[in-house]
Amino acid sequence: MKILRRYWGLLALLALMAVWWSGNAGPELLYFLSAGVVVWSLLQAPAWCGAGTRKRGAFCRNNSYGLLLGCHIREHRWQKFKLLFWNRRWAEFSRGTWATPAARLATVTGLIGTVSAIATGIKDFALS
């Protein structure tokens, strides 16, 4: 049961791909599944912390939840999220999104969910 709570986003991704493959679902279901996949990848997917440490050039290697949040260390929890608001820090943030296989999976899953939501919007707009 613990593994299901940790990886529910992958099940949502499989359901999203199945719904797109069948082609007969409404846009509401596609939006819902796409949002679930994106939220999971940003806030719950197993990933690497990657927050800066006190040693110059060193980065935290603890496990974290999602691409936006840090590890269990209080200072790291929101440090990655804060990096999004400084343009010169984007390189630091994006470095961690491809650092480990789990982070790559979360990144690709989030991209798929985002592209799916955009495609659903375009499809919904074209039909109306």
PDB file of C-alpha atoms in Angstrom:
ATOM      1  CA  MET A   1       0.000   0.000   0.000  1.00  0.00           C
ATOM      2  CA  LYS A   2       2.930   2.332   0.738  1.00  0.00           C
ATOM      3  CA  ILE A   3       4.282   1.934  -2.784  1.00  0.00           C
ATOM      4  CA  LEU A   4       0.856   2.810  -4.213  1.00  0.00           C
ATOM      5  CA  ARG A   5       0.771   6.054  -2.206  1.00  0.00           C
ATOM      6  CA  ARG A   6       4.260   6.941  -3.432  1.00  0.00           C
ATOM      7  CA  TYR A   7       3.762   6.104  -7.122  1.00  0.00           C
ATOM      8  CA  TRP A   8       0.077   6.888  -7.747  1.00  0.00           C
ATOM      9  CA  GLY A   9       1.151   9.446 -10.364  1.00  0.00           C
ATOM     10  CA  LEU A  10       2.504   6.704 -12.591  1.00  0.00           C
ATOM     11  CA  LEU A  11      -0.889   4.989 -12.480  1.00  0.00           C
ATOM     12  CA  ALA A  12      -2.481   8.314 -13.416  1.00  0.00           C
ATOM     13  CA  LEU A  13       0.010   8.575 -16.289  1.00  0.00           C
ATOM     14  CA  LEU A  14      -0.927   5.097 -17.536  1.00  0.00           C
ATOM     15  CA  ALA A  15      -4.618   5.996 -17.290  1.00  0.00           C
ATOM     16  CA  LEU A  16      -3.955   9.263 -19.157  1.00  0.00           C
ATOM     17  CA  MET A  17      -2.168   7.422 -21.946  1.00  0.00           C
ATOM     18  CA  ALA A  18      -4.985   4.858 -22.150  1.00  0.00           C
ATOM     19  CA  VAL A  19      -7.609   7.612 -22.363  1.00  0.00           C
ATOM     20  CA  TRP A  20      -5.677   9.387 -25.122  1.00  0.00           C
ATOM     21  CA  TRP A  21      -5.229   6.068 -26.954  1.00  0.00           C
ATOM     22  CA  SER A  22      -8.949   5.251 -26.818  1.00  0.00           C
ATOM     23  CA  GLY A  23      -9.866   8.732 -28.046  1.00  0.00           C
ATOM     24  CA  ASN A  24     -13.430   8.699 -26.782  1.00  0.00           C
ATOM     25  CA  ALA A  25     -13.113  10.494 -23.430  1.00  0.00           C
ATOM     26  CA  GLY A  26     -14.273  13.987 -22.674  1.00  0.00           C
ATOM     27  CA  PRO A  27     -11.915  16.864 -22.003  1.00  0.00           C
ATOM     28  CA  GLU A  28     -12.815  16.918 -18.302  1.00  0.00           C
ATOM     29  CA  LEU A  29     -11.244  13.498 -17.729  1.00  0.00           C
ATOM     30  CA  LEU A  30      -8.175  14.473 -19.736  1.00  0.00           C
ATOM     31  CA  TYR A  31      -7.764  17.698 -17.739  1.00  0.00           C
ATOM     32  CA  PHE A  32      -8.213  15.842 -14.464  1.00  0.00           C
ATOM     33  CA  LEU A  33      -5.658  13.141 -15.274  1.00  0.00           C
ATOM     34  CA  SER A  34      -3.189  15.666 -16.718  1.00  0.00           C
ATOM     35  CA  ALA A  35      -3.440  17.815 -13.595  1.00  0.00           C
ATOM     36  CA  GLY A  36      -2.951  14.770 -11.389  1.00  0.00           C
ATOM     37  CA  VAL A  37       0.186  13.756 -13.261  1.00  0.00           C
ATOM     38  CA  VAL A  38       1.654  17.276 -13.095  1.00  0.00           C
ATOM     39  CA  VAL A  39       0.869  17.696  -9.381  1.00  0.00           C
ATOM     40  CA  TRP A  40       2.423  14.320  -8.610  1.00  0.00           C
ATOM     41  CA  SER A  41       5.617  15.124 -10.496  1.00  0.00           C
ATOM     42  CA  LEU A  42       5.993  18.572  -8.924  1.00  0.00           C
ATOM     43  CA  LEU A  43       5.044  17.744  -5.330  1.00  0.00           C
ATOM     44  CA  GLN A  44       5.189  13.988  -4.660  1.00  0.00           C
ATOM     45  CA  ALA A  45       7.430  12.097  -7.064  1.00  0.00           C
ATOM     46  CA  PRO A  46      10.588  10.634  -5.558  1.00  0.00           C
ATOM     47  CA  ALA A  47      13.478  12.882  -6.552  1.00  0.00           C
ATOM     48  CA  TRP A  48      16.861  14.209  -5.471  1.00  0.00           C
ATOM     49  CA  CYS A  49      16.940  17.292  -3.238  1.00  0.00           C
ATOM     50  CA  GLY A  50      19.739  19.197  -4.998  1.00  0.00           C
ATOM     51  CA  ALA A  51      19.566  22.224  -2.686  1.00  0.00           C
ATOM     52  CA  GLY A  52      22.778  24.147  -2.125  1.00  0.00           C
ATOM     53  CA  THR A  53      24.766  23.272   0.990  1.00  0.00           C
ATOM     54  CA  ARG A  54      27.252  25.257   3.037  1.00  0.00           C
ATOM     55  CA  LYS A  55      30.168  23.816   1.092  1.00  0.00           C
ATOM     56  CA  ARG A  56      30.678  25.929  -1.999  1.00  0.00           C
ATOM     57  CA  GLY A  57      29.591  24.030  -5.123  1.00  0.00           C
ATOM     58  CA  ALA A  58      28.171  21.087  -3.154  1.00  0.00           C
ATOM     59  CA  PHE A  59      24.552  20.058  -3.358  1.00  0.00           C
ATOM     60  CA  CYS A  60      22.309  18.026  -1.060  1.00  0.00           C
ATOM     61  CA  ARG A  61      21.953  14.404  -2.137  1.00  0.00           C
ATOM     62  CA  ASN A  62      19.050  13.487   0.137  1.00  0.00           C
ATOM     63  CA  ASN A  63      15.791  12.169  -1.231  1.00  0.00           C
ATOM     64  CA  SER A  64      12.937  14.627  -1.605  1.00  0.00           C
ATOM     65  CA  TYR A  65       9.340  14.681  -2.702  1.00  0.00           C
ATOM     66  CA  GLY A  66       8.631  16.209  -6.081  1.00  0.00           C
ATOM     67  CA  LEU A  67      10.700  18.402  -8.313  1.00  0.00           C
ATOM     68  CA  LEU A  68       9.841  21.611  -6.456  1.00  0.00           C
ATOM     69  CA  LEU A  69      10.340  20.628  -2.820  1.00  0.00           C
ATOM     70  CA  GLY A  70      13.519  19.800  -0.948  1.00  0.00           C
ATOM     71  CA  CYS A  71      14.387  17.117   1.583  1.00  0.00           C
ATOM     72  CA  HIS A  72      13.704  16.762   5.306  1.00  0.00           C
ATOM     73  CA  ILE A  73      16.161  19.548   6.237  1.00  0.00           C
ATOM     74  CA  ARG A  74      14.165  22.653   7.142  1.00  0.00           C
ATOM     75  CA  GLU A  75      16.297  25.069   5.097  1.00  0.00           C
ATOM     76  CA  HIS A  76      16.055  22.876   2.003  1.00  0.00           C
ATOM     77  CA  ARG A  77      12.276  22.423   1.981  1.00  0.00           C
ATOM     78  CA  TRP A  78      11.480  25.545  -0.001  1.00  0.00           C
ATOM     79  CA  GLN A  79      14.913  26.413  -1.359  1.00  0.00           C
ATOM     80  CA  LYS A  80      14.283  24.715  -4.714  1.00  0.00           C
ATOM     81  CA  PHE A  81      10.891  26.393  -5.033  1.00  0.00           C
ATOM     82  CA  LYS A  82      12.485  29.785  -4.401  1.00  0.00           C
ATOM     83  CA  LEU A  83      14.986  29.167  -7.222  1.00  0.00           C
ATOM     84  CA  LEU A  84      12.142  29.513  -9.723  1.00  0.00           C
ATOM     85  CA  PHE A  85      11.804  33.222  -8.976  1.00  0.00           C
ATOM     86  CA  TRP A  86      15.392  34.227  -9.765  1.00  0.00           C
ATOM     87  CA  ASN A  87      16.339  34.043 -13.451  1.00  0.00           C
ATOM     88  CA  ARG A  88      20.019  33.345 -12.887  1.00  0.00           C
ATOM     89  CA  ARG A  89      19.135  30.410 -10.625  1.00  0.00           C
ATOM     90  CA  TRP A  90      17.207  28.472 -13.283  1.00  0.00           C
ATOM     91  CA  ALA A  91      20.361  26.548 -14.197  1.00  0.00           C
ATOM     92  CA  GLU A  92      20.674  25.341 -10.599  1.00  0.00           C
ATOM     93  CA  PHE A  93      17.044  24.274 -10.519  1.00  0.00           C
ATOM     94  CA  SER A  94      17.101  22.478 -13.854  1.00  0.00           C
ATOM     95  CA  ARG A  95      20.324  20.650 -12.988  1.00  0.00           C
ATOM     96  CA  GLY A  96      18.508  18.678 -10.316  1.00  0.00           C
ATOM     97  CA  THR A  97      15.615  17.686 -12.553  1.00  0.00           C
ATOM     98  CA  TRP A  98      17.851  15.361 -14.605  1.00  0.00           C
ATOM     99  CA  ALA A  99      20.253  14.250 -11.845  1.00  0.00           C
ATOM    100  CA  THR A 100      18.918  10.773 -11.048  1.00  0.00           C
ATOM    101  CA  PRO A 101      16.681   8.247 -12.794  1.00  0.00           C
ATOM    102  CA  ALA A 102      13.848   9.035 -10.374  1.00  0.00           C
ATOM    103  CA  ALA A 103      14.176  12.761 -11.076  1.00  0.00           C
ATOM    104  CA  ARG A 104      14.233  12.090 -14.817  1.00  0.00           C
ATOM    105  CA  LEU A 105      11.054  10.030 -14.482  1.00  0.00           C
ATOM    106  CA  ALA A 106       9.361  12.815 -12.535  1.00  0.00           C
ATOM    107  CA  THR A 107      10.497  15.419 -15.085  1.00  0.00           C
ATOM    108  CA  VAL A 108       9.321  13.434 -18.093  1.00  0.00           C
ATOM    109  CA  THR A 109       6.037  12.612 -16.364  1.00  0.00           C
ATOM    110  CA  GLY A 110       5.439  16.284 -15.597  1.00  0.00           C
ATOM    111  CA  LEU A 111       6.220  17.249 -19.183  1.00  0.00           C
ATOM    112  CA  ILE A 112       3.823  14.617 -20.518  1.00  0.00           C
ATOM    113  CA  GLY A 113       1.072  15.875 -18.208  1.00  0.00           C
ATOM    114  CA  THR A 114       1.674  19.478 -19.248  1.00  0.00           C
ATOM    115  CA  VAL A 115       1.680  18.644 -22.959  1.00  0.00           C
ATOM    116  CA  SER A 116      -1.465  16.578 -22.479  1.00  0.00           C
ATOM    117  CA  ALA A 117      -3.273  19.478 -20.796  1.00  0.00           C
ATOM    118  CA  ILE A 118      -2.215  21.862 -23.579  1.00  0.00           C
ATOM    119  CA  ALA A 119      -3.274  19.397 -26.277  1.00  0.00           C
ATOM    120  CA  THR A 120      -6.616  18.878 -24.540  1.00  0.00           C
ATOM    121  CA  GLY A 121      -7.151  22.633 -24.452  1.00  0.00           C
ATOM    122  CA  ILE A 122      -6.360  22.950 -28.147  1.00  0.00           C
ATOM    123  CA  LYS A 123      -8.616  19.994 -28.984  1.00  0.00           C
ATOM    124  CA  ASP A 124     -11.436  21.375 -26.813  1.00  0.00           C
ATOM    125  CA  PHE A 125     -11.072  24.852 -28.327  1.00  0.00           C
ATOM    126  CA  ALA A 126     -11.114  23.465 -31.885  1.00  0.00           C
ATOM    127  CA  LEU A 127     -14.295  21.482 -31.253  1.00  0.00           C
ATOM    128  CA  SER A 128     -16.213  24.437 -29.856  1.00  0.00           C
TER     129      SER A 128
END
